Structures are given as C-alpha cells and as structure tokens.
Coordinates of C-alpha atoms and ligand atoms in Angstrom, one line a residue:
X491 CA -45.8 -26.0 40.8
X492 CA -45.1 -22.4 41.2
X493 CA -44.9 -21.6 37.5
X494 CA -48.3 -23.1 36.9
X495 CA -49.8 -21.1 39.6
X496 CA -48.1 -17.9 38.6
X497 CA -49.5 -17.8 35.1
X498 CA -53.2 -16.7 34.3
X499 CA -53.8 -19.4 31.8
X500 CA -57.1 -17.8 30.5
X501 CA -55.2 -14.5 29.6
X502 CA -52.4 -16.6 28.1
X503 CA -54.8 -18.5 25.8
X504 CA -56.6 -15.2 25.0
X505 CA -53.3 -13.4 24.0
X506 CA -52.0 -16.4 22.1
X507 CA -55.2 -16.8 20.1
X508 CA -55.2 -13.1 19.2
X509 CA -51.5 -13.2 18.2
X510 CA -52.0 -16.2 16.0
X511 CA -55.1 -14.7 14.4
X512 CA -53.3 -11.5 13.7
X513 CA -50.5 -13.0 11.9
X514 CA -50.3 -11.7 8.2
X515 CA -47.7 -13.9 6.7
X516 CA -46.5 -17.5 7.3
X517 CA -43.4 -16.2 9.0
X518 CA -45.5 -14.1 11.5
X519 CA -47.6 -17.2 12.1
X520 CA -44.4 -19.3 12.9
X521 CA -43.1 -16.7 15.3
X522 CA -46.4 -16.8 17.1
X523 CA -46.5 -20.5 17.3
X524 CA -42.9 -20.7 18.6
X525 CA -43.6 -17.9 21.1
X526 CA -46.9 -19.4 22.6
X527 CA -46.5 -23.2 21.7
X528 CA -43.0 -23.9 21.1
X529 CA -40.6 -26.0 23.2
X530 CA -39.5 -23.0 25.3
X531 CA -42.9 -21.4 25.7
X532 CA -44.4 -21.0 29.1
X533 CA -47.0 -23.5 28.1
X534 CA -44.6 -26.2 27.2
X535 CA -42.5 -25.6 30.3
X536 CA -45.7 -25.9 32.5
X537 CA -46.7 -29.0 30.6
X538 CA -43.5 -30.6 31.4
X539 CA -43.9 -29.8 35.2
X540 CA -47.5 -31.0 35.5
X541 CA -47.9 -33.4 38.3
X542 CA -51.8 -33.6 38.7
X543 CA -54.5 -34.6 36.3
X544 CA -56.5 -31.4 36.5
X545 CA -53.6 -29.1 35.6
X546 CA -52.7 -31.5 32.9
X547 CA -56.2 -31.4 31.3
X548 CA -56.3 -27.7 31.6
X549 CA -52.9 -27.1 29.8
X550 CA -53.4 -29.9 27.2
X551 CA -56.8 -28.3 26.4
X552 CA -55.2 -24.9 25.8
X553 CA -52.4 -26.5 23.8
X554 CA -55.0 -28.4 21.6
X555 CA -57.1 -25.2 20.9
X556 CA -54.0 -23.1 20.0
X557 CA -52.7 -25.8 17.6
X558 CA -56.1 -25.7 16.0
X559 CA -55.9 -22.0 15.8
X560 CA -52.5 -22.2 14.1
X561 CA -53.9 -24.5 11.5
X562 CA -56.9 -22.5 11.0
X563 CA -54.8 -19.3 10.4
X564 CA -52.5 -21.2 8.0
X565 CA -55.5 -22.1 5.8
X566 CA -56.8 -18.6 6.0
X567 CA -53.4 -17.2 4.9
X568 CA -53.3 -19.5 2.0
X569 CA -56.8 -18.5 0.9
X570 CA -55.9 -14.9 1.2
X571 CA -52.8 -15.5 -0.9
X572 CA -55.0 -17.2 -3.7
X573 CA -57.5 -14.3 -3.4
X574 CA -54.7 -11.6 -3.8
X575 CA -53.3 -13.6 -6.8
X576 CA -56.7 -13.7 -8.4
X577 CA -57.1 -10.0 -7.8
X578 CA -53.9 -9.5 -9.7
X579 CA -55.4 -11.6 -12.5
X580 CA -53.8 -14.9 -11.8
X581 CA -56.1 -17.7 -10.5
X582 CA -53.6 -19.9 -9.0
X583 CA -56.4 -22.4 -7.9
X584 CA -56.9 -23.4 -11.5
X585 CA -55.1 -26.7 -12.3
X586 CA -52.3 -26.3 -14.7
X587 CA -52.7 -27.6 -18.3
X588 CA -51.3 -31.1 -18.3
X589 CA -48.8 -31.7 -21.1
X590 CA -50.2 -34.4 -23.4
X591 CA -47.7 -37.1 -24.4
X592 CA -47.6 -37.9 -28.0
X593 CA -47.8 -41.5 -29.2
X594 CA -47.8 -43.5 -32.3
X595 CA -51.1 -44.0 -34.0
X596 CA -52.7 -47.2 -33.3
X597 CA -52.4 -48.2 -37.2
X598 CA -48.6 -47.3 -37.0
X599 CA -48.2 -49.4 -33.8
X600 CA -49.9 -52.5 -35.5
X601 CA -47.9 -51.9 -38.7
X602 CA -44.6 -51.9 -36.9
X603 CA -45.7 -55.0 -35.0
X604 CA -46.3 -56.7 -38.3
X605 CA -43.0 -55.6 -39.8
X606 CA -41.2 -57.0 -36.6
X607 CA -42.9 -60.3 -36.9
X608 CA -41.8 -60.6 -40.6
X609 CA -38.3 -59.3 -40.0
X610 CA -38.1 -62.1 -37.4
X611 CA -39.2 -64.7 -40.1
X612 CA -36.5 -63.5 -42.3
X613 CA -38.4 -61.1 -44.5
X614 CA -37.3 -57.9 -45.9
X615 CA -39.6 -54.9 -45.2
X616 CA -40.4 -52.8 -48.3
X617 CA -41.6 -49.2 -48.4
X618 CA -43.6 -49.4 -51.7
X619 CA -44.7 -46.5 -53.8
X620 CA -48.2 -45.2 -53.6
X621 CA -48.2 -44.1 -57.2
X622 CA -48.0 -46.9 -59.6
X623 CA -48.4 -47.5 -63.2
X624 CA -51.5 -49.1 -64.6
X625 CA -49.3 -52.0 -65.9
X626 CA -47.9 -52.7 -62.4
X627 CA -51.1 -52.5 -60.7
X628 CA -53.4 -54.4 -63.1
X629 CA -51.7 -55.7 -66.4
X630 CA -48.7 -57.4 -64.7
X631 CA -51.1 -58.9 -62.1
X632 CA -53.2 -60.5 -64.9
X633 CA -56.2 -58.2 -64.3
X634 CA -58.5 -58.4 -67.4
X635 CA -58.5 -55.3 -69.7
X636 CA -62.2 -55.0 -69.1
X637 CA -62.1 -55.5 -65.3
X638 CA -64.4 -53.1 -63.5
X639 CA -61.7 -52.3 -60.8
X640 CA -59.9 -50.4 -63.6
X641 CA -62.7 -48.0 -64.0
X642 CA -62.4 -44.4 -63.0
X643 CA -65.3 -44.9 -60.9
X644 CA -63.1 -47.3 -58.7
X645 CA -59.5 -46.1 -59.2
X646 CA -57.8 -42.6 -58.9
X647 CA -56.1 -41.9 -62.2
X648 CA -53.4 -39.3 -62.3
X649 CA -53.1 -39.7 -66.0
X650 CA -53.9 -42.5 -68.6
X651 CA -50.9 -44.7 -67.3
X652 CA -50.5 -43.6 -63.8
X653 CA -52.8 -44.3 -60.7
X654 CA -52.8 -44.3 -57.0
X655 CA -52.3 -47.9 -56.3
X656 CA -55.5 -49.8 -55.5
X657 CA -53.6 -52.5 -53.7
X658 CA -50.1 -53.3 -52.4
X659 CA -49.7 -56.1 -55.0
X660 CA -47.8 -54.0 -57.4
X661 CA -45.0 -54.1 -55.0
X662 CA -44.7 -57.9 -55.9
X663 CA -44.1 -56.8 -59.5
X664 CA -41.5 -54.2 -58.5
X665 CA -39.7 -56.6 -56.2
X666 CA -39.5 -59.4 -58.9
X667 CA -38.4 -56.8 -61.5
X668 CA -35.6 -55.2 -59.5
X669 CA -33.9 -58.1 -57.8
X670 CA -33.2 -61.7 -58.5
X671 CA -34.8 -64.6 -56.4
X672 CA -34.9 -65.7 -53.7
X673 CA -37.2 -63.0 -52.7
X674 CA -38.8 -62.8 -49.1
X675 CA -40.5 -59.4 -48.8
X676 CA -43.3 -57.8 -47.0
X677 CA -44.7 -54.4 -48.0
X678 CA -47.1 -52.5 -45.8
X679 CA -48.7 -49.3 -47.0
X680 CA -51.6 -47.2 -48.1
X681 CA -53.8 -48.0 -51.0
X682 CA -56.6 -45.9 -52.7
X683 CA -60.0 -46.8 -54.0
X684 CA -62.8 -44.6 -54.9
X685 CA -65.2 -45.0 -52.2
X686 CA -67.5 -42.9 -50.1
X687 CA -66.5 -43.1 -46.4
X688 CA -68.7 -44.9 -44.1
X689 CA -68.2 -47.3 -41.0
X690 CA -66.7 -50.0 -43.3
X691 CA -65.4 -48.1 -46.3
X692 CA -62.7 -45.5 -46.8
X693 CA -61.1 -44.2 -49.9
X694 CA -57.8 -45.0 -48.3
X695 CA -56.7 -47.8 -46.1
X696 CA -53.6 -50.0 -45.4
X697 CA -52.7 -53.3 -46.6
X698 CA -49.7 -55.5 -46.1
X699 CA -48.3 -57.5 -49.0
X700 CA -46.3 -60.6 -48.6
X701 CA -44.2 -62.3 -51.2
X702 CA -41.9 -65.3 -51.2
X703 CA -40.2 -66.5 -54.4
X704 CA -37.7 -69.4 -54.2
X705 CA -36.9 -72.8 -55.6
X706 CA -39.0 -75.7 -54.2
X707 CA -41.5 -73.7 -52.1
X708 CA -44.8 -75.5 -51.6
X709 CA -48.2 -74.7 -50.4
X710 CA -47.2 -76.1 -46.9
X711 CA -44.7 -73.1 -46.8
X712 CA -47.6 -70.7 -47.4
X713 CA -49.8 -72.4 -44.9
X714 CA -47.0 -72.5 -42.3
X715 CA -46.0 -68.9 -42.8
X716 CA -49.6 -67.6 -42.5
X717 CA -50.1 -69.7 -39.4
X718 CA -46.9 -68.6 -37.8
X719 CA -47.6 -65.0 -38.5
X720 CA -51.2 -65.1 -37.0
X721 CA -50.0 -67.0 -33.9
X722 CA -47.3 -64.2 -33.3
X723 CA -50.0 -61.6 -33.9
X724 CA -53.0 -63.0 -32.0
X725 CA -51.5 -65.7 -29.7
X726 CA -50.1 -69.2 -29.9
X727 CA -53.4 -71.1 -29.9
X728 CA -54.5 -69.8 -33.1
X729 CA -55.5 -72.1 -36.0
X730 CA -55.8 -71.1 -39.7
X731 CA -58.0 -72.6 -42.3
X732 CA -58.1 -71.9 -46.1
X733 CA -61.0 -71.7 -48.4
X734 CA -60.6 -71.7 -52.2
X735 CA -61.0 -68.4 -53.8
X736 CA -60.1 -66.4 -56.8
X737 CA -57.5 -63.6 -57.4
X738 CA -56.1 -62.9 -61.0
X739 CA -52.5 -63.2 -60.0
X740 CA -52.5 -66.3 -57.9
X741 CA -53.5 -69.8 -58.9
X742 CA -54.7 -71.7 -56.9
X743 CA -56.1 -68.7 -54.8
X744 CA -57.3 -69.2 -51.0
X745 CA -58.8 -66.9 -48.5
X746 CA -57.8 -67.8 -45.0
X747 CA -59.5 -67.5 -41.7
X748 CA -58.1 -67.6 -38.2
X749 CA -59.7 -68.9 -35.1
X750 CA -61.5 -66.0 -33.3
X751 CA -59.1 -64.7 -30.7
X752 CA -61.9 -63.3 -28.5
X753 CA -63.8 -66.4 -27.9
X754 CA -61.3 -69.1 -28.8
X755 CA -63.6 -70.6 -31.4
X756 CA -66.5 -70.9 -29.1
X757 CA -68.5 -68.2 -31.1
X758 CA -69.1 -64.6 -30.4
X759 CA -70.5 -61.4 -32.1
X760 CA -67.1 -60.6 -33.7
X761 CA -66.7 -63.9 -35.5
X762 CA -70.5 -63.9 -36.2
X763 CA -70.7 -67.1 -34.0
X764 CA -68.8 -69.2 -36.4
X765 CA -65.6 -69.3 -34.3
X766 CA -63.6 -68.0 -37.4
X767 CA -62.6 -64.7 -38.7
X768 CA -61.8 -63.8 -42.3
X769 CA -58.3 -62.2 -42.4
X770 CA -57.2 -62.0 -46.1
X771 CA -56.3 -63.7 -49.4
X772 CA -53.3 -65.7 -50.5
X773 CA -52.3 -67.9 -53.2
X774 CA -49.6 -69.5 -55.5
X775 CA -48.0 -67.0 -57.7
X776 CA -49.4 -67.5 -61.2
X777 CA -47.0 -68.7 -63.9
X778 CA -48.1 -65.8 -66.2
X779 CA -47.2 -63.4 -63.4
X780 CA -43.7 -64.8 -63.4
X781 CA -43.6 -64.6 -67.2
X782 CA -44.7 -60.9 -67.0
X783 CA -41.6 -60.1 -64.9
X784 CA -39.3 -62.5 -66.9
X785 CA -38.9 -65.2 -64.4
X786 CA -39.1 -68.8 -65.5
X787 CA -42.0 -70.4 -63.7
X788 CA -40.4 -73.9 -64.2
X789 CA -37.5 -72.6 -62.0
X790 CA -39.2 -70.4 -59.5
X791 CA -42.2 -70.9 -57.3
X792 CA -43.7 -68.6 -54.8
X793 CA -46.6 -67.6 -52.9
X794 CA -48.2 -64.2 -51.9
X795 CA -50.7 -63.1 -49.3
X796 CA -52.2 -59.9 -48.2
X797 CA -54.4 -58.4 -45.5
X798 CA -55.7 -55.1 -44.1
X799 CA -54.2 -53.4 -41.1
X800 CA -57.4 -51.6 -40.1
X801 CA -59.2 -54.7 -39.9
X802 CA -56.6 -56.2 -37.5
X803 CA -56.8 -53.0 -35.3
X804 CA -60.7 -53.0 -35.3
X805 CA -61.0 -56.6 -34.4
X806 CA -58.4 -56.4 -31.7
X807 CA -59.9 -53.4 -30.1
X808 CA -63.5 -53.9 -30.9
X809 CA -63.6 -50.5 -32.9
X810 CA -67.0 -50.3 -34.8
X811 CA -66.1 -47.5 -37.3
X812 CA -63.3 -47.3 -39.9
X813 CA -63.4 -43.5 -39.8
X814 CA -62.1 -43.3 -36.2
X815 CA -58.7 -44.0 -37.7
X816 CA -58.7 -40.8 -39.8
X817 CA -60.7 -38.4 -37.8
X818 CA -57.8 -37.8 -35.2
X819 CA -60.1 -37.5 -32.4
X820 CA -57.8 -37.2 -29.4
X821 CA -60.3 -39.0 -27.1
X822 CA -60.1 -42.1 -29.4
X823 CA -56.3 -41.9 -30.1
X824 CA -55.1 -41.5 -26.5
X825 CA -56.8 -44.9 -25.7
X826 CA -54.0 -46.7 -27.5
Ligands
LIG767 ZN1 -65.6 -65.2 -31.6

C-alpha cells in the first residue's frame, strides 16, 4: 500500500512516544492518544489496509508499544497528582475513615429476644424499678430478718429502707400489689450486689423475672413454660430437667437445667461434660408471699422463675469473662 510505504514508521513511533510522555494532564494524554492511536490516526488507517504479514507485525508492534506508553503515562500522571496533593498537605492515598455503624449491645439484643418470646407466650413485659424498698426486696419475699444477703456488705443501701434491688423478684411483689390476677408478667432488668468485679462476678448484672398467677395453675404449667422458653431460645431439641432447691419465696423450689445446646447432651467443656447447663431457679409461689400482698392462696396459685441474661450471652457466644460486657471495647462489641 502507498500509505504504508509513504510513512516513516520509526519516526512515527518516536514522535508519538514523545507526545504521550509529554502530556501533563489527562486531557492532553487523551488528545495524544486520539492523534497517534485513534480510529482516524495514520496508524489505524494503515492497519486497516494491511495485506501482508510483515507489515501487520510491524504496525501491530507499534500500536502495542504506544498503548503501553499511554497506560504508563496515565499512571504517572495519577502519581504526580497524589504527589502535588500531598505537597499541599492532603495525602489522598490515605484511605478514608470508615463510618462505624452503631448496633445494639449484645445484652440488649438478647434481652429483646427474651421479651419477644414471652410476649409470644402471652406475657406482659414490665420495666421494673432498680430502686426498691427493703420490704419489697426482702421482707415480702420471705427473706429472714437475719439473712446475710441483707447485710451492707452484700447490698447497696440508699437509706435504712431503700436499696438498689439485689434481684428482679421485687417486681413480683409490685405486680401483685398493683393489679388483680390473673397476672402473666416478665420483668428484665439490672440488679445490684456488692461484689468485686472479676471474670464471673460483677456489682451489676441483668436478670429476668417471670411470674404467673392464676386459678388452677399446676407445676406442669411451670415446666411447660420453662421448656417452651428454652426451646425458643436455644432450639427445638432442648430438654429441661428440674432439681429441688430452696428459695425463700417459692415452695417447692427447683433449679432447672437445659440440655447443652453446644454438644446436644454428648458432653463438652461448656456443660462440664454433663450434657446439662444450669440456667436458673424457679418455684411455686409461697402461700406466705400471697398473704404478704393480700392475695388468698386458697384462690390463687402461681409460679415464678428467674435467670441471668449475661449467662445466656456467655454460653451462647463462648465469652469467658463477664467484664467484657461493661468495658465497651469496640473490638468485642462489634462482633455481635
Ligand atoms: Zn455440652
């Protein structure tokens, strides 16, 4: 072809390479690319007219090298732009600060999950008071006058008659004093005990109190409710067992265990190879407690149970230290 023969392709490549390398801005680089490599460039026109292998290899070689030169210059221009920005005091190569999304604390998540379960079972969710009278927290719940839990070494006293509640159970008393049965209530919240913080102790932690008062309730209702609750919380295969225990405000009293949800009862470190995990206490509302709130124990029966929220969170997520819940370490919190 005449056009192929008429062009000094060595000079073309040299001029094109120089023009590309001299571009000082993206727009100049684009102009050079269009001029030397674009569809209407001499190179493109010549390539379209190529008839022999040798010319094709020559021109394609030039095109390949010029395209590389464009890419190379593009990167250089970007680097220069960063450098100029850095000289002006802005380092645009530093990644931006990611915006951290807020989320509910793990304990709040579990507490809400528990509330939803009980709402589904027809219970009312109470928001109990953290400040309680000594009578509500101890006397009305049949705690002996000399019981060590009343001591100022164990309980935070605001004055002689007022304390930070040591358990959520005073909410049972308030519920029975402020409304007529039937009562189906659940009350989650913080409780306070004088304790030195360590991996398994804290001066404040969260409990959930559950109370049902009605006519004709039986121990089977208690068992069924506890079982249903733990199956909703830990999975439909869970079983519950009860062991006799003692609490001043229930008679009889039991402690309940649930089959380990990590090993399905086969035995693991969490359940101490027993297949069972201790979850809380429960019992039949003591007739004296009914009398303390002016309910007739001949007419009304009821059960109560309670458990800790932190324990559920620790078991479910394998957290070894209670303090992790209060330290607000973002590395811990953002995992949930
Ligand atoms: Zn286990």
